[in-house]
Amino acid sequence: MTFPKIIVTGGLGYIGSHTCVELIHSGYEVIIADNLSNADISVLDGIHSITGIKPRFIQVDLSDSDSTLTFFNGFKDIAGIIHFAAFKAVGKSVQFPLKYYKNNVGSMINIVYNMLELGISNLIFSSSCTVYGQPDQLPVSESSPIQAAWSPYGNTKQICEEILNDVCSSQNRFNGIALRYFNPIGAHESALIGELPLGTPNNLMPFITQTAIGLRSELKVFGSDYNTPDGTAIRDYLHVVDLAKAHVTALERLLKKENTSNNEFYNLGTGKGSSVLEVIQSFEKTSGTSLNYVMAERRPGDVEAVYADTTKAKEILGWETELSLDDMTRSAWKWEQALKARS
Ligand code: WQD
């Protein structure tokens, strides 16, 4: 029996690798395309150890049109594509905007172009809650206004959503779902895959675990004077495994032709906001460690509070998160300890 083939771009990255695990568990044949710019080839062994299956991996720069054409010509009968491959560091995007536009937007154009040429009609696109900026109302629903992006990174996500929207409007047989992630954290329970930030982490969770394990001297809490209950900024953190499962659910919605429009989009969050201090408190509880942190100035470009209205994902997509903030911080700590044991 042949299993539906799914191409996962960026499949060795943080969310991509967790999604590959869930796809394989669900019986799909996974083909990974990754340029290894922000991922390590060892992640392939992690996926193999967890699932017993080593997916095909092709190193390819999808922002290069010739390389992308060659890559796609190597495959037949692709049922769908899940597109993660993109640069995602907000600060770096401000420093190097053209690099972000070429990579993030260029890859999207090359992928969609080849899909149309080859008649591959199902695309799941990795988008982000950054498209909402600082929302006027909370929780943020899919009908909340898209605001001017706060960074070139956020703008590339908005532009790619617009490309998807325009292609779906012009090609009624092409189906796209954009998934707007809130803040994914945590790691697979096996501690065989997880977040692998290159260099100094930008995001909160890896900075917490690296501080706790002794790689960093202290965590700076960026801002303690926000208009929030404890003064620290609020985000909607969700477990990366819950997020990975949402991609399988969205893909199957298209494969089973259950989509009511050929261009859908969903917020993926828990619907609950947690402050930086609440994440720290959860981490200290689940790790049994006392974290060395100090209050610091706000980080430029940060929004005060954002969390998802999860109604559409729950009632239409049929997905909701199952894992708690403690599950997230516990798994993140187990993964950091596993990384130390390997080094
Ligand atoms: C979370 C909170 C920081 C580090 C980013 C991307 C977004 C999405 C999720 C891809 C904020 C605070 C952080 C630190 C801190 N990624 N913080 N000390 O900025 O909400 O969103 O990741 O789609 O696109 O922008 O996540 O983890 O960087 O910050 O106090 O050392 O933690 O100020 O309030 P963010 P983050």
Tab-separated table of C-alpha atoms and ligand atoms in Angstrom:
chain	number	residue	atom	x	y	z
A	1	MET	CA	0.000	0.000	0.000
A	2	THR	CA	1.462	3.385	-0.920
A	3	PHE	CA	1.067	6.237	1.536
A	4	PRO	CA	0.294	9.801	0.355
A	5	LYS	CA	3.534	11.683	-0.251
A	6	ILE	CA	3.929	15.015	1.516
A	7	ILE	CA	6.790	17.447	0.942
A	8	VAL	CA	7.770	19.319	4.102
A	9	THR	CA	9.969	22.339	3.404
A	10	GLY	CA	12.041	23.365	6.412
A	11	GLY	CA	11.308	19.885	7.744
A	12	LEU	CA	14.497	19.752	9.840
A	13	GLY	CA	13.569	22.932	11.681
A	14	TYR	CA	11.859	23.208	15.054
A	15	ILE	CA	8.188	23.065	14.054
A	16	GLY	CA	8.908	21.244	10.802
A	17	SER	CA	10.604	18.292	12.494
A	18	HIS	CA	7.799	17.882	15.036
A	19	THR	CA	5.295	17.989	12.151
A	20	CYS	CA	7.238	15.317	10.233
A	21	VAL	CA	6.934	13.044	13.284
A	22	GLU	CA	3.167	13.536	13.427
A	23	LEU	CA	2.807	13.038	9.656
A	24	ILE	CA	4.730	9.760	9.797
A	25	HIS	CA	2.671	8.635	12.813
A	26	SER	CA	-0.419	9.360	10.684
A	27	GLY	CA	0.847	7.151	7.853
A	28	TYR	CA	2.204	9.717	5.375
A	29	GLU	CA	5.385	9.347	3.340
A	30	VAL	CA	7.416	12.451	4.185
A	31	ILE	CA	9.976	14.086	1.916
A	32	ILE	CA	12.019	16.811	3.611
A	33	ALA	CA	13.475	19.792	1.743
A	34	ASP	CA	15.760	21.953	3.848
A	35	ASN	CA	18.782	24.175	3.116
A	36	LEU	CA	20.222	23.558	6.613
A	37	SER	CA	20.642	27.320	7.134
A	38	ASN	CA	18.926	27.088	10.503
A	39	ALA	CA	18.727	23.354	11.161
A	40	ASP	CA	21.085	20.473	11.863
A	41	ILE	CA	21.195	17.228	9.844
A	42	SER	CA	21.163	15.311	13.161
A	43	VAL	CA	17.455	16.161	13.432
A	44	LEU	CA	16.857	13.516	10.729
A	45	ASP	CA	18.217	10.891	13.143
A	46	GLY	CA	15.905	12.219	15.837
A	47	ILE	CA	12.871	11.778	13.571
A	48	HIS	CA	14.137	8.304	12.657
A	49	SER	CA	14.611	7.315	16.321
A	50	ILE	CA	11.121	8.482	17.256
A	51	THR	CA	9.215	7.005	14.318
A	52	GLY	CA	11.437	4.167	13.097
A	53	ILE	CA	11.328	5.768	9.648
A	54	LYS	CA	14.059	7.959	8.122
A	55	PRO	CA	12.351	10.347	5.704
A	56	ARG	CA	13.984	11.188	2.381
A	57	PHE	CA	15.945	14.420	2.797
A	58	ILE	CA	17.081	16.744	0.005
A	59	GLN	CA	19.244	19.752	0.766
A	60	VAL	CA	17.943	22.526	-1.454
A	61	ASP	CA	17.759	26.324	-1.483
A	62	LEU	CA	14.127	26.951	-2.405
A	63	SER	CA	14.800	30.666	-2.859
A	64	ASP	CA	16.769	29.691	-5.991
A	65	SER	CA	14.357	29.078	-8.873
A	66	ASP	CA	16.574	26.623	-10.802
A	67	SER	CA	17.279	24.524	-7.690
A	68	THR	CA	13.578	24.487	-6.844
A	69	LEU	CA	12.643	23.355	-10.374
A	70	THR	CA	15.211	20.553	-10.223
A	71	PHE	CA	13.958	19.530	-6.786
A	72	PHE	CA	10.317	19.329	-7.841
A	73	ASN	CA	11.094	17.423	-11.040
A	74	GLY	CA	12.415	14.633	-8.874
A	75	PHE	CA	8.995	13.740	-7.533
A	76	LYS	CA	5.673	12.380	-8.779
A	77	ASP	CA	2.304	11.995	-7.039
A	78	ILE	CA	2.822	14.599	-4.322
A	79	ALA	CA	-0.463	14.870	-2.349
A	80	GLY	CA	0.433	18.121	-0.629
A	81	ILE	CA	3.115	20.456	0.653
A	82	ILE	CA	3.639	21.925	4.112
A	83	HIS	CA	5.834	24.990	3.749
A	84	PHE	CA	7.883	25.976	6.816
A	85	ALA	CA	11.163	27.018	5.188
A	86	ALA	CA	11.765	30.654	6.118
A	87	PHE	CA	14.044	32.848	8.199
A	88	LYS	CA	12.216	33.884	11.385
A	89	ALA	CA	14.403	36.104	13.564
A	90	VAL	CA	12.607	39.425	13.872
A	91	GLY	CA	15.699	41.405	14.858
A	92	LYS	CA	17.808	39.948	12.030
A	93	SER	CA	15.067	40.828	9.554
A	94	VAL	CA	15.412	44.489	10.550
A	95	GLN	CA	19.203	44.277	10.051
A	96	PHE	CA	19.022	42.338	6.748
A	97	PRO	CA	15.600	42.978	5.160
A	98	LEU	CA	16.590	41.992	1.606
A	99	LYS	CA	17.868	38.602	2.813
A	100	TYR	CA	14.457	38.023	4.395
A	101	TYR	CA	12.458	39.121	1.352
A	102	LYS	CA	14.598	37.049	-1.022
A	103	ASN	CA	14.423	33.957	1.129
A	104	ASN	CA	10.933	34.046	2.579
A	105	VAL	CA	9.025	35.555	-0.338
A	106	GLY	CA	11.281	34.095	-3.049
A	107	SER	CA	10.834	30.560	-1.710
A	108	MET	CA	7.068	30.980	-1.563
A	109	ILE	CA	6.923	32.153	-5.178
A	110	ASN	CA	9.153	29.301	-6.385
A	111	ILE	CA	7.167	26.668	-4.490
A	112	VAL	CA	3.739	27.845	-5.611
A	113	TYR	CA	4.960	28.289	-9.222
A	114	ASN	CA	6.201	24.689	-9.348
A	115	MET	CA	3.052	23.398	-7.656
A	116	LEU	CA	0.926	24.989	-10.369
A	117	GLU	CA	3.210	23.634	-13.101
A	118	LEU	CA	3.029	20.096	-11.695
A	119	GLY	CA	-0.640	20.143	-10.622
A	120	ILE	CA	0.107	19.795	-6.891
A	121	SER	CA	-2.959	21.434	-5.423
A	122	ASN	CA	-2.710	21.424	-1.599
A	123	LEU	CA	-0.514	23.824	0.365
A	124	ILE	CA	-0.310	24.396	4.110
A	125	PHE	CA	1.535	27.645	4.824
A	126	SER	CA	3.370	28.468	8.037
A	127	SER	CA	2.184	31.952	8.985
A	128	SER	CA	2.300	33.892	12.229
A	129	CYS	CA	0.292	35.973	14.666
A	130	THR	CA	2.724	38.772	13.872
A	131	VAL	CA	0.400	39.642	10.985
A	132	TYR	CA	-1.905	41.193	13.611
A	133	GLY	CA	0.725	43.530	15.109
A	134	GLN	CA	-0.535	44.914	18.443
A	135	PRO	CA	-4.228	44.044	18.175
A	136	ASP	CA	-6.828	46.620	19.218
A	137	GLN	CA	-8.909	43.899	20.827
A	138	LEU	CA	-8.042	40.664	22.607
A	139	PRO	CA	-8.374	37.777	22.030
A	140	VAL	CA	-7.332	38.080	18.367
A	141	SER	CA	-9.688	36.432	15.883
A	142	GLU	CA	-9.035	35.720	12.200
A	143	SER	CA	-11.251	38.698	11.366
A	144	SER	CA	-9.054	41.024	13.438
A	145	PRO	CA	-7.458	43.613	11.162
A	146	ILE	CA	-4.084	42.824	9.654
A	147	GLN	CA	-1.923	45.734	10.714
A	148	ALA	CA	1.179	47.173	9.103
A	149	ALA	CA	3.969	44.717	9.887
A	150	TRP	CA	6.325	45.657	12.702
A	151	SER	CA	9.298	44.021	11.007
A	152	PRO	CA	10.410	42.804	7.579
A	153	TYR	CA	9.947	39.272	8.942
A	154	GLY	CA	6.314	39.968	9.792
A	155	ASN	CA	5.896	41.657	6.406
A	156	THR	CA	7.178	38.568	4.576
A	157	LYS	CA	4.469	36.540	6.318
A	158	GLN	CA	1.825	39.059	5.248
A	159	ILE	CA	3.118	39.126	1.671
A	160	CYS	CA	3.173	35.327	1.467
A	161	GLU	CA	-0.426	35.190	2.733
A	162	GLU	CA	-1.374	37.681	0.018
A	163	ILE	CA	0.412	35.594	-2.634
A	164	LEU	CA	-1.506	32.532	-1.440
A	165	ASN	CA	-4.774	34.457	-1.458
A	166	ASP	CA	-4.248	35.800	-4.993
A	167	VAL	CA	-3.191	32.413	-6.401
A	168	CYS	CA	-6.186	30.693	-4.778
A	169	SER	CA	-8.472	33.398	-6.235
A	170	SER	CA	-7.055	32.842	-9.726
A	171	GLN	CA	-6.803	29.026	-9.605
A	172	ASN	CA	-9.934	27.412	-8.200
A	173	ARG	CA	-8.306	23.977	-8.132
A	174	PHE	CA	-5.466	25.247	-5.902
A	175	ASN	CA	-6.157	24.978	-2.159
A	176	GLY	CA	-4.257	26.794	0.573
A	177	ILE	CA	-4.532	26.989	4.344
A	178	ALA	CA	-2.452	29.571	6.249
A	179	LEU	CA	-1.814	28.668	9.879
A	180	ARG	CA	-1.135	31.699	12.107
A	181	TYR	CA	1.011	30.446	14.988
A	182	PHE	CA	1.140	32.178	18.310
A	183	ASN	CA	4.150	31.220	20.431
A	184	PRO	CA	5.235	27.577	20.045
A	185	ILE	CA	7.515	26.278	22.832
A	186	GLY	CA	8.488	22.914	24.330
A	187	ALA	CA	9.779	19.723	22.718
A	188	HIS	CA	8.807	16.158	21.864
A	189	GLU	CA	8.416	14.033	25.042
A	190	SER	CA	11.277	11.777	23.866
A	191	ALA	CA	13.721	14.728	24.086
A	192	LEU	CA	15.103	13.457	20.763
A	193	ILE	CA	14.006	16.600	18.877
A	194	GLY	CA	13.390	20.145	20.068
A	195	GLU	CA	14.266	23.767	19.479
A	196	LEU	CA	17.875	24.216	18.300
A	197	PRO	CA	18.558	27.946	18.244
A	198	LEU	CA	21.828	28.779	16.479
A	199	GLY	CA	23.846	31.217	18.603
A	200	THR	CA	22.176	33.396	21.207
A	201	PRO	CA	18.470	32.589	21.355
A	202	ASN	CA	16.027	35.373	20.548
A	203	ASN	CA	13.028	33.569	21.987
A	204	LEU	CA	12.076	33.328	25.661
A	205	MET	CA	11.910	29.565	26.229
A	206	PRO	CA	15.358	28.570	24.924
A	207	PHE	CA	16.859	31.526	26.787
A	208	ILE	CA	15.249	30.274	30.014
A	209	THR	CA	16.496	26.704	29.585
A	210	GLN	CA	20.006	27.811	28.541
A	211	THR	CA	20.185	30.067	31.612
A	212	ALA	CA	19.026	27.240	33.872
A	213	ILE	CA	21.578	24.799	32.437
A	214	GLY	CA	24.384	27.341	32.821
A	215	LEU	CA	24.983	28.348	29.204
A	216	ARG	CA	23.755	31.907	29.949
A	217	SER	CA	24.402	33.831	33.134
A	218	GLU	CA	20.960	35.375	33.559
A	219	LEU	CA	17.646	35.913	31.821
A	220	LYS	CA	16.633	39.514	31.204
A	221	VAL	CA	12.873	40.019	31.442
A	222	PHE	CA	12.194	42.597	28.753
A	223	GLY	CA	9.820	45.014	30.422
A	224	SER	CA	8.112	44.976	33.819
A	225	ASP	CA	6.003	48.095	33.333
A	226	TYR	CA	3.443	46.851	30.831
A	227	ASN	CA	-0.236	47.371	31.538
A	228	THR	CA	-0.652	43.686	32.507
A	229	PRO	CA	-1.419	42.042	35.888
A	230	ASP	CA	2.250	41.476	36.777
A	231	GLY	CA	3.751	44.123	34.462
A	232	THR	CA	5.381	41.641	32.075
A	233	ALA	CA	4.287	41.022	28.500
A	234	ILE	CA	1.689	38.425	27.641
A	235	ARG	CA	1.798	35.845	24.855
A	236	ASP	CA	-0.200	32.756	23.870
A	237	TYR	CA	2.289	29.903	24.326
A	238	LEU	CA	1.352	26.544	22.827
A	239	HIS	CA	3.118	23.193	22.857
A	240	VAL	CA	4.994	22.517	19.607
A	241	VAL	CA	3.512	18.991	19.480
A	242	ASP	CA	-0.030	20.414	19.604
A	243	LEU	CA	0.993	22.797	16.829
A	244	ALA	CA	2.462	19.952	14.760
A	245	LYS	CA	-0.793	18.011	15.035
A	246	ALA	CA	-2.706	21.037	13.734
A	247	HIS	CA	-0.734	20.761	10.471
A	248	VAL	CA	-1.848	17.152	9.968
A	249	THR	CA	-5.446	18.181	10.702
A	250	ALA	CA	-5.257	21.065	8.213
A	251	LEU	CA	-3.626	18.882	5.536
A	252	GLU	CA	-6.298	16.218	5.931
A	253	ARG	CA	-8.999	18.866	5.629
A	254	LEU	CA	-7.669	19.560	2.124
A	255	LEU	CA	-6.981	15.933	1.172
A	256	LYS	CA	-10.533	14.990	2.173
A	257	LYS	CA	-11.843	18.103	0.353
A	258	GLU	CA	-13.575	19.281	3.543
A	259	ASN	CA	-12.462	22.879	3.041
A	260	THR	CA	-15.331	25.305	2.351
A	261	SER	CA	-13.057	27.794	0.600
A	262	ASN	CA	-9.888	27.165	-1.369
A	263	ASN	CA	-8.107	29.754	0.805
A	264	GLU	CA	-8.553	29.356	4.554
A	265	PHE	CA	-6.614	30.636	7.537
A	266	TYR	CA	-6.635	29.742	11.229
A	267	ASN	CA	-5.175	31.083	14.465
A	268	LEU	CA	-3.299	28.358	16.330
A	269	GLY	CA	-3.001	29.084	20.040
A	270	THR	CA	-4.392	27.996	23.389
A	271	GLY	CA	-6.674	31.025	23.718
A	272	LYS	CA	-4.951	31.794	27.047
A	273	GLY	CA	-2.354	34.493	27.586
A	274	SER	CA	0.607	33.886	29.904
A	275	SER	CA	3.027	36.539	31.124
A	276	VAL	CA	6.808	36.165	31.066
A	277	LEU	CA	6.767	35.787	34.860
A	278	GLU	CA	4.118	33.057	34.629
A	279	VAL	CA	6.303	31.143	32.180
A	280	ILE	CA	9.252	31.516	34.555
A	281	GLN	CA	7.121	30.335	37.492
A	282	SER	CA	5.955	27.302	35.515
A	283	PHE	CA	9.529	26.517	34.514
A	284	GLU	CA	10.815	26.758	38.107
A	285	LYS	CA	8.014	24.443	39.225
A	286	THR	CA	8.510	21.788	36.548
A	287	SER	CA	12.324	21.893	36.522
A	288	GLY	CA	12.784	22.201	40.282
A	289	THR	CA	15.352	24.922	39.642
A	290	SER	CA	15.495	28.570	40.653
A	291	LEU	CA	16.025	30.741	37.579
A	292	ASN	CA	18.443	33.667	37.660
A	293	TYR	CA	16.524	36.538	36.072
A	294	VAL	CA	16.488	40.314	36.259
A	295	MET	CA	13.983	42.914	35.150
A	296	ALA	CA	15.202	44.934	32.160
A	297	GLU	CA	14.036	47.499	29.670
A	298	ARG	CA	11.330	46.638	27.152
A	299	ARG	CA	12.559	45.109	23.878
A	300	PRO	CA	11.886	47.428	20.912
A	301	GLY	CA	9.168	46.055	18.649
A	302	ASP	CA	7.526	43.884	21.314
A	303	VAL	CA	3.768	44.023	21.630
A	304	GLU	CA	2.304	44.261	25.145
A	305	ALA	CA	-0.158	41.401	24.920
A	306	VAL	CA	-1.446	39.023	22.276
A	307	TYR	CA	-3.392	35.789	22.549
A	308	ALA	CA	-5.694	33.895	20.215
A	309	ASP	CA	-9.408	33.544	19.780
A	310	THR	CA	-9.386	29.797	19.081
A	311	THR	CA	-13.062	29.447	18.102
A	312	LYS	CA	-12.480	28.992	14.358
A	313	ALA	CA	-9.746	26.370	14.755
A	314	LYS	CA	-11.872	24.474	17.276
A	315	GLU	CA	-15.241	24.639	15.555
A	316	ILE	CA	-14.236	24.519	11.872
A	317	LEU	CA	-10.772	22.978	11.683
A	318	GLY	CA	-11.597	20.647	14.569
A	319	TRP	CA	-8.332	21.260	16.406
A	320	GLU	CA	-7.512	22.539	19.885
A	321	THR	CA	-4.508	22.354	22.154
A	322	GLU	CA	-4.282	19.542	24.701
A	323	LEU	CA	-1.012	20.234	26.527
A	324	SER	CA	-0.524	22.707	29.385
A	325	LEU	CA	2.070	25.397	30.062
A	326	ASP	CA	3.670	23.033	32.593
A	327	ASP	CA	3.880	20.325	29.884
A	328	MET	CA	5.625	22.890	27.665
A	329	THR	CA	8.208	24.050	30.221
A	330	ARG	CA	8.798	20.485	31.495
A	331	SER	CA	9.519	19.197	27.961
A	332	ALA	CA	11.710	22.209	27.146
A	333	TRP	CA	13.853	21.500	30.219
A	334	LYS	CA	14.099	17.754	29.415
A	335	TRP	CA	15.277	18.666	25.898
A	336	GLU	CA	17.913	21.140	27.190
A	337	GLN	CA	19.228	18.471	29.555
A	338	ALA	CA	19.366	15.980	26.668
A	339	LEU	CA	21.345	18.493	24.589
A	340	LYS	CA	23.837	18.893	27.437
A	341	ALA	CA	24.204	15.125	27.782
A	342	ARG	CA	25.033	14.898	24.055
A	343	SER	CA	27.630	17.681	24.078
B	1	WQD	C1	8.182	36.300	24.115
B	1	WQD	C2	8.164	37.244	25.311
B	1	WQD	C3	9.705	39.047	25.106
B	1	WQD	C4	13.379	36.782	25.428
B	1	WQD	C5	8.427	35.590	18.249
B	1	WQD	C6	8.308	35.956	16.831
B	1	WQD	C7	6.982	35.468	16.301
B	1	WQD	C8	6.842	34.000	16.551
B	1	WQD	C9	7.059	33.676	18.033
B	1	WQD	C10	7.504	32.953	14.499
B	1	WQD	C11	8.249	38.705	24.892
B	1	WQD	C12	10.038	38.155	26.303
B	1	WQD	C13	12.047	37.125	25.346
B	1	WQD	C14	14.131	37.177	26.568
B	1	WQD	C15	12.182	38.197	27.498
B	1	WQD	N1	7.782	33.299	15.775
B	1	WQD	N2	11.467	37.809	26.366
B	1	WQD	N3	13.489	37.866	27.565
B	1	WQD	O1	8.652	38.006	20.267
B	1	WQD	O2	6.447	37.006	21.082
B	1	WQD	O3	7.411	36.213	18.986
B	1	WQD	O4	8.329	34.197	18.385
B	1	WQD	O5	6.476	33.040	13.914
B	1	WQD	O6	6.962	35.755	14.937
B	1	WQD	O7	8.360	37.356	16.754
B	1	WQD	O8	8.535	35.633	21.132
B	1	WQD	O9	9.943	34.336	22.666
B	1	WQD	O10	10.960	36.360	21.510
B	1	WQD	O11	9.287	36.694	23.308
B	1	WQD	O12	11.638	38.834	28.422
B	1	WQD	O13	15.367	36.925	26.700
B	1	WQD	O14	9.302	36.984	26.107
B	1	WQD	O15	9.910	40.410	25.449
B	1	WQD	O16	7.469	39.476	25.790
B	1	WQD	P1	7.755	36.838	20.414
B	1	WQD	P2	9.774	35.720	22.134
